[in-house]
Structures are given as structure tokens and as C-alpha cells.
PDB file of C-alpha atoms in Angstrom:
ATOM      1  CA  LEU A  37      -5.588 -14.775  10.991  1.00 91.00           C
ATOM      2  CA  ILE A  38      -6.353 -12.724   8.469  1.00 95.00           C
ATOM      3  CA  ARG A  39     -10.295 -13.132   8.196  1.00 94.00           C
ATOM      4  CA  SER A  40     -10.015 -12.211  11.877  1.00 95.00           C
ATOM      5  CA  ILE A  41      -8.692  -8.542  11.230  1.00 96.00           C
ATOM      6  CA  ALA A  42     -10.327  -8.037   7.794  1.00 97.00           C
ATOM      7  CA  LEU A  43     -11.321  -4.554   7.627  1.00 96.00           C
ATOM      8  CA  ASP A  44     -14.657  -5.000   6.511  1.00 96.00           C
ATOM      9  CA  GLY A  45     -15.685  -7.945   8.398  1.00 96.00           C
ATOM     10  CA  GLY A  46     -14.634 -10.506   5.738  1.00 96.00           C
ATOM     11  CA  VAL A  47     -17.251  -9.529   3.244  1.00 96.00           C
ATOM     12  CA  GLU A  48     -14.254  -8.547   1.011  1.00 97.00           C
ATOM     13  CA  PHE A  49     -13.429 -12.311   0.668  1.00 97.00           C
ATOM     14  CA  GLU A  50     -16.771 -13.056  -0.836  1.00 97.00           C
ATOM     15  CA  ASP A  51     -15.657 -11.952  -4.341  1.00 97.00           C
ATOM     16  CA  ASP A  52     -12.952 -13.835  -5.627  1.00 97.00           C
ATOM     17  CA  ASP A  53     -11.763 -11.396  -7.830  1.00 96.00           C
ATOM     18  CA  SER A  54     -11.382  -8.924  -4.940  1.00 97.00           C
ATOM     19  CA  TYR A  55      -7.834  -7.643  -4.611  1.00 98.00           C
ATOM     20  CA  GLN A  56      -8.047  -9.026  -0.647  1.00 98.00           C
ATOM     21  CA  SER A  57      -9.123 -12.618  -2.225  1.00 98.00           C
ATOM     22  CA  ARG A  58      -6.397 -12.476  -4.309  1.00 98.00           C
ATOM     23  CA  SER A  59      -3.894 -11.290  -1.681  1.00 97.00           C
ATOM     24  CA  LEU A  60      -5.381 -13.749   0.741  1.00 96.00           C
ATOM     25  CA  ASP A  61      -4.920 -16.745  -1.980  1.00 96.00           C
ATOM     26  CA  TRP A  62      -1.336 -16.041  -2.363  1.00 96.00           C
ATOM     27  CA  LEU A  63      -0.705 -15.638   1.361  1.00 93.00           C
ATOM     28  CA  ILE A  64      -2.466 -19.030   1.804  1.00 92.00           C
ATOM     29  CA  GLY A  65      -0.357 -20.734  -0.875  1.00 92.00           C
ATOM     30  CA  GLN A  66       2.872 -19.235   0.558  1.00 86.00           C
ATOM     31  CA  GLY A  67       2.366 -20.768   3.825  1.00 81.00           C
ATOM     32  CA  ASP A  68       3.953 -19.891   7.134  1.00 77.00           C
ATOM     33  CA  PHE A  69       7.439 -20.286   6.527  1.00 76.00           C
ATOM     34  CA  LEU A  70      10.024 -18.706   4.702  1.00 72.00           C
ATOM     35  CA  GLY A  71      12.469 -21.369   4.276  1.00 69.00           C
ATOM     36  CA  ASP A  72      13.102 -22.932   7.832  1.00 70.00           C
ATOM     37  CA  ALA A  73      11.828 -19.763   9.416  1.00 78.00           C
ATOM     38  CA  ARG A  74       8.251 -19.567  10.664  1.00 85.00           C
ATOM     39  CA  LEU A  75       6.638 -16.386  10.333  1.00 88.00           C
ATOM     40  CA  THR A  76       5.314 -14.254  13.008  1.00 90.00           C
ATOM     41  CA  ASP A  77       1.781 -12.926  13.037  1.00 92.00           C
ATOM     42  CA  ASP A  78       2.922  -9.613  12.171  1.00 94.00           C
ATOM     43  CA  GLN A  79       4.948 -10.858   9.379  1.00 93.00           C
ATOM     44  CA  ILE A  80       1.954 -12.519   7.941  1.00 94.00           C
ATOM     45  CA  ILE A  81      -0.007  -9.600   8.099  1.00 96.00           C
ATOM     46  CA  GLN A  82       2.397  -7.069   6.697  1.00 96.00           C
ATOM     47  CA  ARG A  83       2.791  -9.573   3.555  1.00 96.00           C
ATOM     48  CA  TYR A  84      -1.107  -9.473   3.400  1.00 97.00           C
ATOM     49  CA  ALA A  85      -1.124  -5.613   3.236  1.00 98.00           C
ATOM     50  CA  LEU A  86       1.648  -5.683   0.569  1.00 98.00           C
ATOM     51  CA  GLY A  87      -0.156  -8.097  -1.282  1.00 98.00           C
ATOM     52  CA  CYS A  88      -3.200  -5.959  -1.242  1.00 98.00           C
ATOM     53  CA  ILE A  89      -1.023  -3.103  -2.427  1.00 98.00           C
ATOM     54  CA  TYR A  90       0.286  -5.039  -5.260  1.00 98.00           C
ATOM     55  CA  HIS A  91      -3.065  -6.667  -6.293  1.00 98.00           C
ATOM     56  CA  ALA A  92      -4.943  -3.024  -5.771  1.00 98.00           C
ATOM     57  CA  THR A  93      -2.559  -1.244  -7.801  1.00 98.00           C
ATOM     58  CA  ASN A  94      -0.623  -3.421 -10.581  1.00 97.00           C
ATOM     59  CA  GLY A  95      -2.659  -3.126 -14.218  1.00 94.00           C
ATOM     60  CA  VAL A  96      -5.914  -2.136 -12.393  1.00 94.00           C
ATOM     61  CA  THR A  97      -8.021   0.404 -14.919  1.00 90.00           C
ATOM     62  CA  THR A  98      -9.857   3.630 -14.083  1.00 89.00           C
ATOM     63  CA  VAL A  99     -10.892   6.390 -15.937  1.00 87.00           C
ATOM     64  CA  TYR A 100      -7.522   8.062 -15.227  1.00 91.00           C
ATOM     65  CA  THR A 101      -5.565   5.076 -16.672  1.00 92.00           C
ATOM     66  CA  ASP A 102      -7.721   5.251 -19.832  1.00 89.00           C
ATOM     67  CA  PHE A 103      -6.560   8.997 -19.851  1.00 89.00           C
ATOM     68  CA  THR A 104      -3.097   8.301 -19.334  1.00 91.00           C
ATOM     69  CA  PHE A 105      -2.401   5.139 -21.452  1.00 91.00           C
ATOM     70  CA  GLY A 106      -5.302   5.050 -23.739  1.00 90.00           C
ATOM     71  CA  GLU A 107      -8.539   3.420 -23.215  1.00 88.00           C
ATOM     72  CA  GLY A 108      -8.464  -0.255 -22.308  1.00 84.00           C
ATOM     73  CA  VAL A 109      -4.804  -0.167 -22.330  1.00 86.00           C
ATOM     74  CA  ILE A 110      -3.595  -2.147 -19.116  1.00 86.00           C
ATOM     75  CA  ALA A 111      -0.050  -0.877 -17.776  1.00 88.00           C
ATOM     76  CA  GLY A 112       1.859  -2.739 -14.879  1.00 95.00           C
ATOM     77  CA  TRP A 113       3.971  -1.710 -12.737  1.00 98.00           C
ATOM     78  CA  ARG A 114       7.399  -0.483 -14.193  1.00 97.00           C
ATOM     79  CA  LYS A 115       9.556  -2.221 -11.150  1.00 98.00           C
ATOM     80  CA  GLN A 116       8.088  -5.592  -9.460  1.00 97.00           C
ATOM     81  CA  THR A 117      11.290  -7.099  -8.233  1.00 97.00           C
ATOM     82  CA  ALA A 118      10.565 -10.022  -5.818  1.00 96.00           C
ATOM     83  CA  TRP A 119       6.923  -8.830  -5.108  1.00 97.00           C
ATOM     84  CA  LEU A 120       4.863 -11.954  -4.119  1.00 96.00           C
ATOM     85  CA  SER A 121       7.899 -14.062  -4.109  1.00 93.00           C
ATOM     86  CA  PRO A 122       8.371 -16.630  -1.703  1.00 90.00           C
ATOM     87  CA  THR A 123      11.470 -14.621  -0.097  1.00 90.00           C
ATOM     88  CA  SER A 124      11.377 -12.108   2.946  1.00 92.00           C
ATOM     89  CA  VAL A 125       9.889  -8.621   2.004  1.00 95.00           C
ATOM     90  CA  CYS A 126      13.165  -7.341   3.404  1.00 94.00           C
ATOM     91  CA  ASP A 127      15.098  -9.304   0.737  1.00 92.00           C
ATOM     92  CA  GLY A 128      15.192  -7.128  -2.221  1.00 94.00           C
ATOM     93  CA  TRP A 129      11.400  -6.461  -2.628  1.00 97.00           C
ATOM     94  CA  HIS A 130      11.352  -3.504  -4.796  1.00 98.00           C
ATOM     95  CA  GLY A 131      10.839  -0.275  -2.793  1.00 98.00           C
ATOM     96  CA  VAL A 132      10.483  -1.984   0.445  1.00 98.00           C
ATOM     97  CA  GLU A 133      13.163  -1.319   3.323  1.00 98.00           C
ATOM     98  CA  CYS A 134      12.985  -2.793   6.701  1.00 97.00           C
ATOM     99  CA  TRP A 135      13.871  -2.096  10.107  1.00 96.00           C
ATOM    100  CA  GLU A 136      17.126  -3.186  10.752  1.00 94.00           C
ATOM    101  CA  THR A 137      18.553  -6.506  12.620  1.00 90.00           C
ATOM    102  CA  GLY A 138      18.569  -6.102  16.137  1.00 92.00           C
ATOM    103  CA  SER A 139      15.876  -3.602  16.334  1.00 92.00           C
ATOM    104  CA  ASP A 140      12.449  -4.626  18.118  1.00 93.00           C
ATOM    105  CA  LYS A 141      10.809  -4.141  14.769  1.00 95.00           C
ATOM    106  CA  GLU A 142      13.269  -6.389  12.780  1.00 93.00           C
ATOM    107  CA  GLY A 143      12.064  -7.925   9.480  1.00 92.00           C
ATOM    108  CA  LEU A 144       9.133  -5.433   9.436  1.00 96.00           C
ATOM    109  CA  VAL A 145       8.684  -2.498   7.093  1.00 98.00           C
ATOM    110  CA  LYS A 146      10.070   0.789   7.758  1.00 98.00           C
ATOM    111  CA  SER A 147       9.721   2.326   4.160  1.00 98.00           C
ATOM    112  CA  LEU A 148       7.827   1.915   1.198  1.00 98.00           C
ATOM    113  CA  ASN A 149       9.257   3.796  -1.978  1.00 98.00           C
ATOM    114  CA  LEU A 150       6.883   3.024  -5.085  1.00 98.00           C
ATOM    115  CA  ALA A 151       7.576   6.525  -6.679  1.00 98.00           C
ATOM    116  CA  GLU A 152       7.257   6.890 -10.568  1.00 98.00           C
ATOM    117  CA  ASN A 153       6.304   3.197 -10.731  1.00 98.00           C
ATOM    118  CA  ARG A 154       2.994   3.313 -12.923  1.00 97.00           C
ATOM    119  CA  LEU A 155       0.855   2.354  -9.956  1.00 98.00           C
ATOM    120  CA  THR A 156      -3.160   2.433 -11.030  1.00 97.00           C
ATOM    121  CA  GLY A 157      -6.213   1.521  -9.076  1.00 96.00           C
ATOM    122  CA  SER A 158      -6.752   3.066  -5.697  1.00 97.00           C
ATOM    123  CA  PHE A 159      -3.962   2.478  -3.050  1.00 98.00           C
ATOM    124  CA  PRO A 160      -5.882   0.227  -0.423  1.00 98.00           C
ATOM    125  CA  LYS A 161      -6.962   0.828   2.935  1.00 98.00           C
ATOM    126  CA  GLU A 162      -5.168  -2.443   4.026  1.00 98.00           C
ATOM    127  CA  THR A 163      -2.093  -0.449   4.090  1.00 98.00           C
ATOM    128  CA  VAL A 164      -3.104   0.472   7.838  1.00 98.00           C
ATOM    129  CA  PHE A 165      -1.885  -2.932   8.725  1.00 98.00           C
ATOM    130  CA  LEU A 166       1.631  -1.423   8.345  1.00 98.00           C
ATOM    131  CA  LYS A 167       0.946   1.556  10.521  1.00 98.00           C
ATOM    132  CA  GLU A 168       2.908   0.453  13.574  1.00 97.00           C
ATOM    133  CA  THR A 169       6.251   0.312  11.413  1.00 98.00           C
ATOM    134  CA  LEU A 170       5.701   2.398   8.303  1.00 98.00           C
ATOM    135  CA  GLU A 171       7.710   5.736   8.615  1.00 98.00           C
ATOM    136  CA  ARG A 172       8.107   6.671   5.028  1.00 98.00           C
ATOM    137  CA  MET A 173       5.711   6.310   2.231  1.00 98.00           C
ATOM    138  CA  ASP A 174       6.543   7.478  -1.234  1.00 98.00           C
ATOM    139  CA  LEU A 175       3.888   7.311  -3.950  1.00 98.00           C
ATOM    140  CA  PHE A 176       4.863  10.214  -5.740  1.00 98.00           C
ATOM    141  CA  ASP A 177       3.952  10.407  -9.672  1.00 98.00           C
ATOM    142  CA  ASN A 178       1.465   7.214 -10.004  1.00 97.00           C
ATOM    143  CA  VAL A 179      -1.930   7.004 -11.295  1.00 96.00           C
ATOM    144  CA  VAL A 180      -3.559   5.678  -8.539  1.00 96.00           C
ATOM    145  CA  TRP A 181      -7.152   7.280  -7.937  1.00 96.00           C
ATOM    146  CA  ASN A 182      -8.409   7.550  -4.101  1.00 97.00           C
ATOM    147  CA  TYR A 183     -11.449   9.284  -3.996  1.00 96.00           C
ATOM    148  CA  GLY A 184     -13.603  10.624  -0.965  1.00 96.00           C
ATOM    149  CA  ASP A 185     -13.683   9.584   2.583  1.00 96.00           C
ATOM    150  CA  ASP A 186     -13.149   5.964   1.819  1.00 95.00           C
ATOM    151  CA  GLY A 187      -9.857   6.523  -0.478  1.00 96.00           C
ATOM    152  CA  ASN A 188      -8.445   9.076   1.952  1.00 96.00           C
ATOM    153  CA  ASN A 189      -9.343   8.616   5.576  1.00 97.00           C
ATOM    154  CA  TRP A 190      -7.166   5.525   6.025  1.00 97.00           C
ATOM    155  CA  LEU A 191      -4.119   7.950   5.858  1.00 98.00           C
ATOM    156  CA  GLY A 192      -5.062   9.155   9.292  1.00 97.00           C
ATOM    157  CA  GLU A 193      -4.232   5.823  10.784  1.00 98.00           C
ATOM    158  CA  MET A 194      -0.891   5.859   9.511  1.00 98.00           C
ATOM    159  CA  THR A 195       0.199   7.426  12.819  1.00 97.00           C
ATOM    160  CA  SER A 196       3.880   6.319  12.665  1.00 98.00           C
ATOM    161  CA  LEU A 197       4.491   8.025   9.375  1.00 98.00           C
ATOM    162  CA  LYS A 198       7.233  10.740   9.250  1.00 98.00           C
ATOM    163  CA  TYR A 199       7.690  11.180   5.458  1.00 98.00           C
ATOM    164  CA  LEU A 200       4.591  11.164   3.324  1.00 98.00           C
ATOM    165  CA  TYR A 201       4.442  11.778  -0.398  1.00 98.00           C
ATOM    166  CA  TYR A 202       1.783  11.237  -2.896  1.00 98.00           C
ATOM    167  CA  GLY A 203       1.966  14.432  -4.997  1.00 97.00           C
ATOM    168  CA  SER A 204       1.265  13.997  -8.811  1.00 97.00           C
ATOM    169  CA  THR A 205      -1.345  11.450  -8.261  1.00 97.00           C
ATOM    170  CA  ASN A 206      -5.026  11.250  -8.534  1.00 96.00           C
ATOM    171  CA  PHE A 207      -5.603  11.292  -4.798  1.00 97.00           C
ATOM    172  CA  GLU A 208      -9.014  13.653  -5.137  1.00 96.00           C
ATOM    173  CA  TYR A 209     -10.969  15.364  -2.067  1.00 96.00           C
ATOM    174  CA  ILE A 210     -12.293  18.614  -1.309  1.00 96.00           C
ATOM    175  CA  GLY A 211      -9.498  20.320   0.527  1.00 95.00           C
ATOM    176  CA  VAL A 212      -6.600  18.291   2.228  1.00 96.00           C
ATOM    177  CA  PRO A 213      -8.484  15.487   4.284  1.00 96.00           C
ATOM    178  CA  ASN A 214      -9.048  16.434   7.868  1.00 96.00           C
ATOM    179  CA  ALA A 215      -7.434  12.815   8.492  1.00 96.00           C
ATOM    180  CA  ILE A 216      -4.104  14.002   7.921  1.00 97.00           C
ATOM    181  CA  SER A 217      -3.988  16.186  10.981  1.00 97.00           C
ATOM    182  CA  LYS A 218      -3.972  12.775  13.045  1.00 97.00           C
ATOM    183  CA  LEU A 219      -0.389  12.410  11.355  1.00 97.00           C
ATOM    184  CA  THR A 220       1.604  14.172  14.557  1.00 97.00           C
ATOM    185  CA  ASN A 221       4.978  12.574  13.430  1.00 97.00           C
ATOM    186  CA  LEU A 222       5.023  14.042   9.912  1.00 97.00           C
ATOM    187  CA  GLN A 223       8.144  15.925   9.231  1.00 98.00           C
ATOM    188  CA  GLU A 224       7.678  16.139   5.556  1.00 98.00           C
ATOM    189  CA  TYR A 225       4.210  16.026   3.544  1.00 98.00           C
ATOM    190  CA  ASP A 226       3.791  16.487  -0.340  1.00 98.00           C
ATOM    191  CA  CYS A 227       0.426  16.232  -1.504  1.00 97.00           C
ATOM    192  CA  SER A 228       0.990  18.933  -4.661  1.00 97.00           C
ATOM    193  CA  TYR A 229      -0.413  18.440  -7.832  1.00 97.00           C
ATOM    194  CA  SER A 230      -3.017  15.781  -6.389  1.00 97.00           C
ATOM    195  CA  LEU A 231      -6.768  16.261  -7.203  1.00 96.00           C
ATOM    196  CA  TYR A 232      -7.165  17.960  -3.423  1.00 96.00           C
ATOM    197  CA  HIS A 233      -9.343  21.001  -4.641  1.00 91.00           C
TER     198      HIS A 233
END
């Protein structure tokens, strides 16, 4: 399933150390069941997306982490309760809120709050696999570095977002990316003190 939707056509899995490969390996190790319940395709895909977020931003060094924490210092997330555990992502994963029981989106991610959590690396484009259900994403005050078109254009695909915060991060672009104009449902947006110039 994941290989058929891979954003780079599967090339990303050729490197065993890529965050995508590590996420896929974790997902395969978890299997298709949580307890007695079989996961839907949408739930499997969202677990892959969250695995990518974790592996792409937890303890990954960049020039900005060297500047912030000291050269060669690898700093992990402050809070990572239940992440990558064999539990539902709706069952206590730090910063994850799901749609309520009875909703047609039940069991899928509604909100992602990873503000001030010492995220590093680059926030991954695989986050787009959450675009149908994610209404709120808060990445405020982290050391993630998303540079240029590759690091920013995926934001324009997150069309269900109503609230988007990534101020005080290292999202870098000349001006605010045009992709943001595609987010027609946005009610609140904060990119202050990012590296948009």
C-alpha cells in the first residue's frame, strides 16, 4: 500500500537510512492490526505519515541544530509519549488529536500540536497524507529547517487546514510561498520569526 502512494515513486526506500525507509520498516513491524481491530487503509497511511514526521524531525542534525545546541549535539523531542507505540494514534500520542467517535473521520488525525518540542531536521512532505483530515498544525518554536520549494510547497496541499502555526522556526523562503494561497480554509496563520525574507 505505502509503496504504491510513495511521493518519490519508491526511490525514497532505496536508502535504508532514509526517514521514509525507517517509517516503512516500523509500519511493517507493527502489522495491520491494533489489538483485534484491523486498520483501514487510511489509518495505515496516516501511521506512515506520522512515522515520517517522527523519523524526519527527531534528533536529526542540521546547521541550525549545531548553532542552537552545539556542534554535533543530537537533541531529540522533548515529549514523545506513545509515538511509534503499537497503540492507536488517537490513544495518547503526544500532540495528536483525532476526530471524535461517530464522525465520518473517526480514528483519523484532526490536530497535530508539536509546538516547542525540539523538532529538528526538516518537516516532511509526507505530511500531505494527512491533508483530508488535518485542520490544525502547530509547529511553533522548533528547530526544523524547511528550505525553498522542496521544503515549503507541500504546505499548499494541506487544504483542510484552518489553523497553521510555524512561527519561530527555520522555514526558509524568499517571501511567503505562493503555495500558502491555496489554503483557502485558513482562519489563523503564523509564520512570524521564520526565515521567510
